[in-house]
PDB file of C-alpha atoms in Angstrom:
ATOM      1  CA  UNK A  12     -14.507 -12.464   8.374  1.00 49.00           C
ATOM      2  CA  UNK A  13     -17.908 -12.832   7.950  1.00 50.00           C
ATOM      3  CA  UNK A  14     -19.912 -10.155   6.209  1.00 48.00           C
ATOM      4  CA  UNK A  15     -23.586 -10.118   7.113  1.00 49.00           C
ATOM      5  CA  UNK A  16     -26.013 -10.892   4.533  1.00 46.00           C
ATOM      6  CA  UNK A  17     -28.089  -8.134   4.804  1.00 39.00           C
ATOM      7  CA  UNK A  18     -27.911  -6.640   1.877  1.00 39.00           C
ATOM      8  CA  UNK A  19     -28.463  -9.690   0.832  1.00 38.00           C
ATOM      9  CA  UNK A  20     -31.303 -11.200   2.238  1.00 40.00           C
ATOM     10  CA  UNK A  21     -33.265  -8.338   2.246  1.00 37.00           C
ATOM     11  CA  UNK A  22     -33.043  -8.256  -1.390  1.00 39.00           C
ATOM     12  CA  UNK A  23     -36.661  -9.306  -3.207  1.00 48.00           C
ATOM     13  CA  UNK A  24     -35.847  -7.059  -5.864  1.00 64.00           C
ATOM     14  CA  UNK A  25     -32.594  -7.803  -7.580  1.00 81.00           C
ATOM     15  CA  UNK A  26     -29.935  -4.544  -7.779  1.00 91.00           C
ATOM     16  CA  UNK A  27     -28.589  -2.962 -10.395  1.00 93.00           C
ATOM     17  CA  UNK A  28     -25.113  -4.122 -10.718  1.00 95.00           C
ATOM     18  CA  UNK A  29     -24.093  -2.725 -14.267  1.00 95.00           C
ATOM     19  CA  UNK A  30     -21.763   0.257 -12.176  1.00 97.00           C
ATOM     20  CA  UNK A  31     -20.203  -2.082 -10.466  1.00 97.00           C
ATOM     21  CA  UNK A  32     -19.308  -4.215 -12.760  1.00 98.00           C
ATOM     22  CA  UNK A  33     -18.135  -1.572 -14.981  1.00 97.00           C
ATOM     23  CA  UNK A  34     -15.394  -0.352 -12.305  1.00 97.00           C
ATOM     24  CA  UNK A  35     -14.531  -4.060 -11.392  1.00 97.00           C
ATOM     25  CA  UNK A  36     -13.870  -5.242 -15.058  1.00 97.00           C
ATOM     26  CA  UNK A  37     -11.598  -1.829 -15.394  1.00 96.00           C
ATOM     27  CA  UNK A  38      -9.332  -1.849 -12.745  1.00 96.00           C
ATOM     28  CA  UNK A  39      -8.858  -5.975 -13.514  1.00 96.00           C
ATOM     29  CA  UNK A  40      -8.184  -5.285 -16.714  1.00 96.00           C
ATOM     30  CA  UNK A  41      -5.817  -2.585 -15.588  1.00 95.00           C
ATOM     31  CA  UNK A  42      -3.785  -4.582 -13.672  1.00 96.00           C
ATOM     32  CA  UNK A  43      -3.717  -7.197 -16.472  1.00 96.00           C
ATOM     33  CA  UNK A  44      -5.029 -10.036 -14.003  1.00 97.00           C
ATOM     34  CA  UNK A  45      -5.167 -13.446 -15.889  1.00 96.00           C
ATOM     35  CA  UNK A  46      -8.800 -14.465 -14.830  1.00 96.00           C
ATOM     36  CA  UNK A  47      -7.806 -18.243 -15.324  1.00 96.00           C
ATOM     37  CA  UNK A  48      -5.840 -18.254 -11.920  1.00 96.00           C
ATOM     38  CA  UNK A  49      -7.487 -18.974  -8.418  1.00 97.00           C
ATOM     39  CA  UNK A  50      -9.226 -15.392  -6.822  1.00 98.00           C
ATOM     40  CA  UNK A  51      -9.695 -16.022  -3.341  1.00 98.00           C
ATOM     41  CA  UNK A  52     -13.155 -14.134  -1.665  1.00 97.00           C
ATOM     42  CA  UNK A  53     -12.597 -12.995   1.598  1.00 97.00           C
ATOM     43  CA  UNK A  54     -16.040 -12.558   3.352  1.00 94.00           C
ATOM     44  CA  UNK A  55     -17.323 -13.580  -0.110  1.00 93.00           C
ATOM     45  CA  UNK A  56     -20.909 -14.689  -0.881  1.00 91.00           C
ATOM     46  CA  UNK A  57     -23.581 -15.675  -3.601  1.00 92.00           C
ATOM     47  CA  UNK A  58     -23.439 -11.904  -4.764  1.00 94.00           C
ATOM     48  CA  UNK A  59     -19.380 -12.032  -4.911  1.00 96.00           C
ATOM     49  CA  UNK A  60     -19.589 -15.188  -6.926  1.00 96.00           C
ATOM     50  CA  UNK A  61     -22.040 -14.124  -9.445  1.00 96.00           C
ATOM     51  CA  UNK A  62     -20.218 -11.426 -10.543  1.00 97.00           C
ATOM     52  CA  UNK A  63     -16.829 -12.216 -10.125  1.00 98.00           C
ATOM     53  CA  UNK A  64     -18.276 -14.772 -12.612  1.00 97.00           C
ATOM     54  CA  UNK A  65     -19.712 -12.597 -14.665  1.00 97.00           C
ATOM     55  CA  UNK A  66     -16.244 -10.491 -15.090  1.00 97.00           C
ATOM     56  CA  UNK A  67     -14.757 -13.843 -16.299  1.00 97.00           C
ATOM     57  CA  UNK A  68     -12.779 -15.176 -13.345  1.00 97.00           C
ATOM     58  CA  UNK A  69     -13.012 -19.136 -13.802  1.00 94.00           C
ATOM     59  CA  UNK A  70     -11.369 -19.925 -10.064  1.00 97.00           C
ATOM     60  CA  UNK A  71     -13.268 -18.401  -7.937  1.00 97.00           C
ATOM     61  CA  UNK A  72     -12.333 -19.776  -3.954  1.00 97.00           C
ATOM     62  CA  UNK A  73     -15.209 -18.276  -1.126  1.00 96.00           C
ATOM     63  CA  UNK A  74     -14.282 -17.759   2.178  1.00 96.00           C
ATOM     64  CA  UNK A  75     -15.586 -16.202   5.069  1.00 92.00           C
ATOM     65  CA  UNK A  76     -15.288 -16.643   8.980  1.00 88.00           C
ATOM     66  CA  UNK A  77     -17.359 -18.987   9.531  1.00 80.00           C
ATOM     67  CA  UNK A  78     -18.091 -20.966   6.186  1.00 73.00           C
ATOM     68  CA  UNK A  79     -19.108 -24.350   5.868  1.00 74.00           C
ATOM     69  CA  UNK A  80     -16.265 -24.732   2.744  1.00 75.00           C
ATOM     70  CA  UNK A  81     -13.046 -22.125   3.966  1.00 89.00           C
ATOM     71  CA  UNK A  82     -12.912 -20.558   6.946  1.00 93.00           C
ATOM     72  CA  UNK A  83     -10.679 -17.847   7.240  1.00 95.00           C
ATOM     73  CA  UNK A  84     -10.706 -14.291   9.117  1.00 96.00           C
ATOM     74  CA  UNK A  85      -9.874 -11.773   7.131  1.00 96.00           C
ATOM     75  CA  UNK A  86      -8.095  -9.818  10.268  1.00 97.00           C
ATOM     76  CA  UNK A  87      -5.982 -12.940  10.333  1.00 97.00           C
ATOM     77  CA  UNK A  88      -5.901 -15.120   7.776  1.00 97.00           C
ATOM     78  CA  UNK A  89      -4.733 -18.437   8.403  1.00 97.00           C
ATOM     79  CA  UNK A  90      -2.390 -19.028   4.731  1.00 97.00           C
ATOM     80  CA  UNK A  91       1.000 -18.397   4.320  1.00 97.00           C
ATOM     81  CA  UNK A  92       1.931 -15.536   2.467  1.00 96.00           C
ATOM     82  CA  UNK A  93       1.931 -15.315  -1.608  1.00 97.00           C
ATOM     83  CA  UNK A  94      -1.309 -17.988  -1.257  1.00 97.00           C
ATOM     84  CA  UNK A  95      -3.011 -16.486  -4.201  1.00 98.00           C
ATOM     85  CA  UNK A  96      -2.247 -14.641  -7.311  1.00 98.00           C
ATOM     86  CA  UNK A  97      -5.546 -12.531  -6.524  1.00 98.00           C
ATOM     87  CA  UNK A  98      -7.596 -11.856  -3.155  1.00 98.00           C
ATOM     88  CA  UNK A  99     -10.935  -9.857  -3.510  1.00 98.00           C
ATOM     89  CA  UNK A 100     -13.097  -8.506  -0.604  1.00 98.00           C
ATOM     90  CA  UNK A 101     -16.677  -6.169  -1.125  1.00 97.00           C
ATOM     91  CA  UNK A 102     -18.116  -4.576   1.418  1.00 95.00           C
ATOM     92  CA  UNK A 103     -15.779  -6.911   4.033  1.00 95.00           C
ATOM     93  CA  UNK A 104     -13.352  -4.457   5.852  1.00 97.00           C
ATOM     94  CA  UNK A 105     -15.728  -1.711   7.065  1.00 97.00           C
ATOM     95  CA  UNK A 106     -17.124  -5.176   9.814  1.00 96.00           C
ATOM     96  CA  UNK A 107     -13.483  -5.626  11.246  1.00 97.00           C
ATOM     97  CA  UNK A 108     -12.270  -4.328  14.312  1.00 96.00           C
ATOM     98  CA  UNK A 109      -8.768  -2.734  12.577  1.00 97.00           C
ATOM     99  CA  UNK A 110     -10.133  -2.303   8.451  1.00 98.00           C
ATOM    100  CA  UNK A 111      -5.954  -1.668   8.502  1.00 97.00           C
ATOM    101  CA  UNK A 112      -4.774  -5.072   9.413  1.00 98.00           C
ATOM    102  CA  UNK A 113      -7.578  -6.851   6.920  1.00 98.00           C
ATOM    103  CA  UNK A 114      -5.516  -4.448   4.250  1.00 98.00           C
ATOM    104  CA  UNK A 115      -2.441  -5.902   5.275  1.00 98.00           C
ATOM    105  CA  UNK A 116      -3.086  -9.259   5.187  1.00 98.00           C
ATOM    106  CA  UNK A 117      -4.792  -9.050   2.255  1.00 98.00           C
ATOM    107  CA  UNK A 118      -1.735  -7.740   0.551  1.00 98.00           C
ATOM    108  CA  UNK A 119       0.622 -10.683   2.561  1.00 97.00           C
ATOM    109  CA  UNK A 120      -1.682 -13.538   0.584  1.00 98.00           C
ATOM    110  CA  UNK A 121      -1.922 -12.071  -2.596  1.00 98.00           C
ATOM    111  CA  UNK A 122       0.621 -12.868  -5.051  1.00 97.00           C
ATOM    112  CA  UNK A 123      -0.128 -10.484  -7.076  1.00 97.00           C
ATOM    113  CA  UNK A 124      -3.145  -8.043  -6.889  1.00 98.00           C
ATOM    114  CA  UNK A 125      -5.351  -7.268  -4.046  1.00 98.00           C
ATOM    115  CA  UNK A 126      -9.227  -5.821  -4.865  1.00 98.00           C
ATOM    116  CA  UNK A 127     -11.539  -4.222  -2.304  1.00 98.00           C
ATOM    117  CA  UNK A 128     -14.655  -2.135  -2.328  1.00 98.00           C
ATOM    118  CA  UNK A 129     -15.825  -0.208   0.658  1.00 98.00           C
ATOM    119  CA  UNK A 130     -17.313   3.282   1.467  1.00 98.00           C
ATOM    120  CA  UNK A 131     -15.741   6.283   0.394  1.00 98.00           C
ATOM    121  CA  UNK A 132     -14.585   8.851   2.715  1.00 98.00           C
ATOM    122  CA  UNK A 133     -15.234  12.556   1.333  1.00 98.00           C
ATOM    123  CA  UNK A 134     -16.521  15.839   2.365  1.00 97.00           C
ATOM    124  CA  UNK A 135     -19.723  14.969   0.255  1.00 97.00           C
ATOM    125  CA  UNK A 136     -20.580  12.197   2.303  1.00 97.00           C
ATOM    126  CA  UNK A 137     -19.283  13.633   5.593  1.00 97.00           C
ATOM    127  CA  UNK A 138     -22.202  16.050   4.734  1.00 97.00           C
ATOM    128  CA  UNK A 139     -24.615  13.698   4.342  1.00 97.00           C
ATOM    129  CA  UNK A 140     -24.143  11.885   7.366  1.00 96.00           C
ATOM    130  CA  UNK A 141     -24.129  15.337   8.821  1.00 96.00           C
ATOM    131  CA  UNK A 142     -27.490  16.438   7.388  1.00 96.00           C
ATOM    132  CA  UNK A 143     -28.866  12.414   8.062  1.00 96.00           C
ATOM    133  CA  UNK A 144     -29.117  11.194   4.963  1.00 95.00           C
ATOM    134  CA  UNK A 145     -26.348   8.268   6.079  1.00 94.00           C
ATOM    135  CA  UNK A 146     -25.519   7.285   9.726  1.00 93.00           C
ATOM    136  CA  UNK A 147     -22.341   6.551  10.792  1.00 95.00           C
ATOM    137  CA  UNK A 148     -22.932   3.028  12.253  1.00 96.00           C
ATOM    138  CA  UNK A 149     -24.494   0.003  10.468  1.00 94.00           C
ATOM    139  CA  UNK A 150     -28.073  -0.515  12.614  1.00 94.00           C
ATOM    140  CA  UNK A 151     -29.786  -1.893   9.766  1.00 91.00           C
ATOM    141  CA  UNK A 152     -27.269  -4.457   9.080  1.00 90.00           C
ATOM    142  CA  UNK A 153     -28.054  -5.736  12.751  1.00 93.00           C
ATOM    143  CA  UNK A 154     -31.739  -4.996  13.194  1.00 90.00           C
ATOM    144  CA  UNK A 155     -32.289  -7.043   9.761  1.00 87.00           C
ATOM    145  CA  UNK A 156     -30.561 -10.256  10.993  1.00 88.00           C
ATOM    146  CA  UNK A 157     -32.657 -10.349  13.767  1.00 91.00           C
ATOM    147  CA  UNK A 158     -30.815  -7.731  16.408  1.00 94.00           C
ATOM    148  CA  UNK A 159     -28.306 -10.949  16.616  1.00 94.00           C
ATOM    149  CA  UNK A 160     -25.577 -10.807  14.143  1.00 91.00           C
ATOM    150  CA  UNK A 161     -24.553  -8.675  11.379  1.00 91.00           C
ATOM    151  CA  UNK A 162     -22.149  -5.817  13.101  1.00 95.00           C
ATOM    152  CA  UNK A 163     -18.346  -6.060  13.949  1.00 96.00           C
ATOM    153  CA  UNK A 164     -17.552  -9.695  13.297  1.00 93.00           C
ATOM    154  CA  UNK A 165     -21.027 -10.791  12.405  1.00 90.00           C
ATOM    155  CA  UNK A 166     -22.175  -9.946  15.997  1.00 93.00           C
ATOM    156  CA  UNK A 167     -24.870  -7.860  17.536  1.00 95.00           C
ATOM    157  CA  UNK A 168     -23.068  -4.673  17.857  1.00 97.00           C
ATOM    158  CA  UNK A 169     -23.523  -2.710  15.166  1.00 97.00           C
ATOM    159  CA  UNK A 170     -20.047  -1.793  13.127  1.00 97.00           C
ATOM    160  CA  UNK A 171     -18.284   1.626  12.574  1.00 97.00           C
ATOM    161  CA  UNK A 172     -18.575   2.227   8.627  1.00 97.00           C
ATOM    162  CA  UNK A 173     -14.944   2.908   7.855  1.00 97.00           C
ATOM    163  CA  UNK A 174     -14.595   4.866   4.966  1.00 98.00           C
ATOM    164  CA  UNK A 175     -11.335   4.922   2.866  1.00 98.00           C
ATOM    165  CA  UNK A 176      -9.235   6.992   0.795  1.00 98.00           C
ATOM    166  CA  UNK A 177      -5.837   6.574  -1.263  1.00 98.00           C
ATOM    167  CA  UNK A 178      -3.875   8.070   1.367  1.00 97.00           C
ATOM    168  CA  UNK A 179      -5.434   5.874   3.790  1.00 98.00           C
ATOM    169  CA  UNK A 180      -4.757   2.832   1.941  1.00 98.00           C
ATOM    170  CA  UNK A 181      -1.293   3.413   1.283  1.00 97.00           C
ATOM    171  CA  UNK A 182      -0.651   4.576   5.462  1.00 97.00           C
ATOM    172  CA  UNK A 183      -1.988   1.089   6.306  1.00 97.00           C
ATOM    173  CA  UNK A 184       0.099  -1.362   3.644  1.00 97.00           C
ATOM    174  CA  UNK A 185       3.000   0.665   4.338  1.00 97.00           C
ATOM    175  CA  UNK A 186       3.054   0.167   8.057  1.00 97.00           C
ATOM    176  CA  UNK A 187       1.916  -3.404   8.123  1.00 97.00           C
ATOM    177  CA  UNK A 188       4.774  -4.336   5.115  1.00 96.00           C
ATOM    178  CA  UNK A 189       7.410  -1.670   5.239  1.00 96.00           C
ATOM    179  CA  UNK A 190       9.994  -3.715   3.395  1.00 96.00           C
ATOM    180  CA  UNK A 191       7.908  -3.971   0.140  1.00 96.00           C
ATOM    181  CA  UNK A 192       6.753  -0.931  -2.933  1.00 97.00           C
ATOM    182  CA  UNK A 193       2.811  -1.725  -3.607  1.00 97.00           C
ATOM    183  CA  UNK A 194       1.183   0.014  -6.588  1.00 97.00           C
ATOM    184  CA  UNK A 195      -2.025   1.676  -5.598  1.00 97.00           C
ATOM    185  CA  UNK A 196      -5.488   2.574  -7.318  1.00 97.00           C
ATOM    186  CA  UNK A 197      -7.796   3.885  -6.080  1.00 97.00           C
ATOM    187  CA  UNK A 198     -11.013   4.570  -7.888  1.00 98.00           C
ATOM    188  CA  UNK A 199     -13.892   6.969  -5.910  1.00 98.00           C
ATOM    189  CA  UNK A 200     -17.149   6.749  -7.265  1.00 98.00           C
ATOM    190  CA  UNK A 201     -21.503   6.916  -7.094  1.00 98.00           C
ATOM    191  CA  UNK A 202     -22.746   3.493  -6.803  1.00 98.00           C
ATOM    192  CA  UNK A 203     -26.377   3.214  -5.317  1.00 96.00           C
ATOM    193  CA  UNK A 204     -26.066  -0.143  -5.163  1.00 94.00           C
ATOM    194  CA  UNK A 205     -29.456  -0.630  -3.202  1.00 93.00           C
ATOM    195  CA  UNK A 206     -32.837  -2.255  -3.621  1.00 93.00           C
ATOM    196  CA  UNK A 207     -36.053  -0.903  -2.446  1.00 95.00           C
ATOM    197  CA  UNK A 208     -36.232  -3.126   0.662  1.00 92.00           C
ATOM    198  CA  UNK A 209     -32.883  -2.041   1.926  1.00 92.00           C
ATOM    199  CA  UNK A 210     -34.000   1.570   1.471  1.00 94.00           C
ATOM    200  CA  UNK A 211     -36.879   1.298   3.715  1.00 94.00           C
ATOM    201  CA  UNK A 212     -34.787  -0.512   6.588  1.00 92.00           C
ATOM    202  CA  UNK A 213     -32.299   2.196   6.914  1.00 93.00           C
ATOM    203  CA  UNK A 214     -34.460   3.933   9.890  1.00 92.00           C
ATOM    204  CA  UNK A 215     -32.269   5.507  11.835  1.00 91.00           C
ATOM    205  CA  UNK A 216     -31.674   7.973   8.675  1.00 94.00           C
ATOM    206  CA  UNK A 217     -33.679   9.989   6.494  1.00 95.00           C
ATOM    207  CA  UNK A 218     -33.251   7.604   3.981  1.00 96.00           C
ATOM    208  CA  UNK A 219     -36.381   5.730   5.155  1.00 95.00           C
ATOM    209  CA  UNK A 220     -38.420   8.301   5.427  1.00 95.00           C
ATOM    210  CA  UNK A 221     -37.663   9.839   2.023  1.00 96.00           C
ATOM    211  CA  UNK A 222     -37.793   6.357   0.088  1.00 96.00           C
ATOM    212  CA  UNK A 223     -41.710   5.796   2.415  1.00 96.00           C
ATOM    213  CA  UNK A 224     -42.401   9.590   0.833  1.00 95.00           C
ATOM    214  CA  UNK A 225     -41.422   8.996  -2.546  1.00 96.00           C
ATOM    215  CA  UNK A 226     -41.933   5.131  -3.237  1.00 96.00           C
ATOM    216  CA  UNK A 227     -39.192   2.939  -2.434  1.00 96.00           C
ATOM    217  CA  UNK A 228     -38.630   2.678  -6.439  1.00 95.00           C
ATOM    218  CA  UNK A 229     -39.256   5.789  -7.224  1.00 97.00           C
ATOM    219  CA  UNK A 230     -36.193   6.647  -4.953  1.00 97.00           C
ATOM    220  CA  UNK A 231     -34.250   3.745  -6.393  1.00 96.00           C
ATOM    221  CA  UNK A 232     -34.723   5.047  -9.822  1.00 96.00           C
ATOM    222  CA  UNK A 233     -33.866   8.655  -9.007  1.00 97.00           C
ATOM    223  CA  UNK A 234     -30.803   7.227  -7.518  1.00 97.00           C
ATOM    224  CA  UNK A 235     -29.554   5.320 -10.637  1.00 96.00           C
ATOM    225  CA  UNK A 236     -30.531   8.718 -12.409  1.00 96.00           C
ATOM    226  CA  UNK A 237     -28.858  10.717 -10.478  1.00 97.00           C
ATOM    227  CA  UNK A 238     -25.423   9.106 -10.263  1.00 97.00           C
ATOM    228  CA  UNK A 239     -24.488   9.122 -14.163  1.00 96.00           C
ATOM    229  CA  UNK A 240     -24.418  12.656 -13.600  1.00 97.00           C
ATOM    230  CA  UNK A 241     -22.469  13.158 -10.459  1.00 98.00           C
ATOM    231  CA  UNK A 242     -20.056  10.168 -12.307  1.00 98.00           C
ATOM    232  CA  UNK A 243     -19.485  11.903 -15.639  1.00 97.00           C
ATOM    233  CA  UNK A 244     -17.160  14.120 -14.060  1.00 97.00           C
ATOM    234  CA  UNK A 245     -13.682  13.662 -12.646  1.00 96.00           C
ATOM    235  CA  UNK A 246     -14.621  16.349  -9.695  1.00 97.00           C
ATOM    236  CA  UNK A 247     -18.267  15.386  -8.723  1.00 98.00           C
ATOM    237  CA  UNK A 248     -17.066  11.395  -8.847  1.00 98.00           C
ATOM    238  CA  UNK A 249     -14.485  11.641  -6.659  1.00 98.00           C
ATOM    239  CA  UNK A 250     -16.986  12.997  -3.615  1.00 98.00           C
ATOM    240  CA  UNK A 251     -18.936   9.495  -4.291  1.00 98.00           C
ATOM    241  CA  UNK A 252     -20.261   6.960  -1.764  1.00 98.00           C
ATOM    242  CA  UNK A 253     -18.295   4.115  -2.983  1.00 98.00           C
ATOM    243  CA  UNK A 254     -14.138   3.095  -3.333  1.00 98.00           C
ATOM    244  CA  UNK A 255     -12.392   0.724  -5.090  1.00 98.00           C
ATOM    245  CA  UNK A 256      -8.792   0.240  -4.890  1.00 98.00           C
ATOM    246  CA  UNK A 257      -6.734  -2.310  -6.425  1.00 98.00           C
ATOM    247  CA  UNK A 258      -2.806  -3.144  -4.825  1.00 98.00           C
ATOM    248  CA  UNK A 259      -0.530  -4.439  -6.609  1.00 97.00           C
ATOM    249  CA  UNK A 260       2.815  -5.860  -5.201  1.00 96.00           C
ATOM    250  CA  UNK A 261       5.790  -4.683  -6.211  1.00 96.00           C
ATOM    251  CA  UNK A 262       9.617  -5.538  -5.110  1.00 94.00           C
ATOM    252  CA  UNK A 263      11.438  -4.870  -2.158  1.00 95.00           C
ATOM    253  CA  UNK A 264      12.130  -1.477  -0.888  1.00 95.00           C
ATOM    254  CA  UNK A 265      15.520  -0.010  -2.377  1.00 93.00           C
ATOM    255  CA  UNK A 266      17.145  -0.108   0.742  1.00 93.00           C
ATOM    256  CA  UNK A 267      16.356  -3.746   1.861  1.00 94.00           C
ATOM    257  CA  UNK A 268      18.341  -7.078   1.587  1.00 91.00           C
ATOM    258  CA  UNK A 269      17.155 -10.594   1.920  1.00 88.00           C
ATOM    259  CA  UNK A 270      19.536 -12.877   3.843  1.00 87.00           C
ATOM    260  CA  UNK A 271      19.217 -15.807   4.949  1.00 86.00           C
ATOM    261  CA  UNK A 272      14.914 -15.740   3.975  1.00 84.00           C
ATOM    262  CA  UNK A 273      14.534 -12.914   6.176  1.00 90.00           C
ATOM    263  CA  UNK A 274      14.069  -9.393   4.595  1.00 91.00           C
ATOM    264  CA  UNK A 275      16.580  -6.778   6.646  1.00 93.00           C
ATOM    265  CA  UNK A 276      18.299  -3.171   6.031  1.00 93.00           C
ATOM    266  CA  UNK A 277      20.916  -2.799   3.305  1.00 90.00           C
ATOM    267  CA  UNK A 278      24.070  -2.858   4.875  1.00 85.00           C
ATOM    268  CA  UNK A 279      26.561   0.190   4.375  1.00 77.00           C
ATOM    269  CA  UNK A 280      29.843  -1.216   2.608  1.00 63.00           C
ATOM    270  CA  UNK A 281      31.327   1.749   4.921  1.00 42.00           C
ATOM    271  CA  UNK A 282      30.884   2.911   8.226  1.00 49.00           C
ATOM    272  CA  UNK A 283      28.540   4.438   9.701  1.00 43.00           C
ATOM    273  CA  UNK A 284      29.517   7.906   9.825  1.00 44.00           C
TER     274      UNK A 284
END
């Protein structure tokens, strides 16, 4: 899947990334991921590369769905399962047509650990997209890559921002692998991860209008500001704008067999009443 650049392009002034790199470096060391072995980036980029670099990873394979290097869709990607002892994905799902399926196939190439950030679903932010503050569908994404790509699938129709929570995460891995336990952690949080230039594209908001009002980095700053607050405690961070959940695999369900290299119910050694 490709994610469009965007963010990315748009960017003259570099972003702030110390928050998250903070939560990244946490949950990785959490899961006790050895940062020698290969991390494959689905949807990944210059930005995904340059700090999974900076957090110490040394392998570091980028994908996307229409690379020059590795191709690969992240609703179905074309390796056979257990590829790679890590997959990562930022800011990838929310441009799929089923966020769910991405999830799961995530989680059937991994190894090990599966990382993802993506919006955070709360009544917080349900209010601000309520009072216009954030918009339910990505037009900026689109409008900045010339009204021609950068929606669902890199096209011109601008995506659905899914947002996640726990619950959400664990519905999805447990219907798309119901023979397998997965660890889940899930980690809601305030990231303004923004620069002043993607401030004053977001239009069809208030966000624009407030950042034109203010000074783009004024705003930028009073973001930054603002979220070591709402992040300093447990109740305020969990309403944030961001999520990022780490899956770990597990074993087999307690009530399934493998025969024959296929995974199947546990067999009663009596009958069935």
């Amino acid at each position: 899947m490709r994610v469009p650049d965007a963010e990315r392009q748009v960017a003259q002034v570099a972003k702030d990334r110390a928050c998250i790199l903070a939560v990244i470096r946490r949950h990785i060391d959490a899961c006790e991921v050895d940062k020698s072995q290969p991390v494959l980036v689905v949807g990944g980029g210059q930005d995904d590369l340059e700090m999974l670099s900076i957090c110490g990873f040394e392998n570091i394979v980028l994908s996307n769905l229409d690379a020059d290097g590795m191709a690969l869709d992240a609703e179905n990607i074309a390796l056979p399962d257990d590829s790679y002892p890590v997959i990562f994905a930022h800011a990838v799902l929310h441009h799929c047509r089923s966020p769910q399926k991405a999830v799961g196939e995530m989680t059937r190439v991994c190894q090990k650990h599966a990382f993802f950030l993506e919006p955070n679903d709360s009544w917080a932010i349900r209010a601000l997209v309520r009072l216009g503050f954030s918009f339910p569908y990505e037009l900026a994404a689109v409008a900045a890559n010339g009204y021609t790509r950068g929606g669902v699938r890199n096209g011109p129709i601008p995506n659905f921002i899914y947002r996640w929570t726990e619950r959400e995460v664990m519905k999805s891995i447990s219907a798309y692998h119901p023979e397998r336990e997965f660890t889940v952690r899930a980690y809601p949080y305030w990231d303004f991860y923004v620069n002043e230039s993607e401030l004053l594209a977001r239009k069809e908001s208030r966000v624009a209008l407030l950042a034109e009002r203010l000074g783009p980095g004024n705003l930028v700053s009073l973001l930054h500001f603002i979220q070591i607050f709402l992040n300093a405690l447990p109740l305020s961070r969990s309403q944030g704008n961001k999520f990022f959940c780490s899956i770990s695999k597990q074993g087999l369900q307690p009530w399934i067999d493998m025969r024959d290299g296929n995974c199947q119910l546990k067999r009663k050694t009596d009958p069935f009443p």
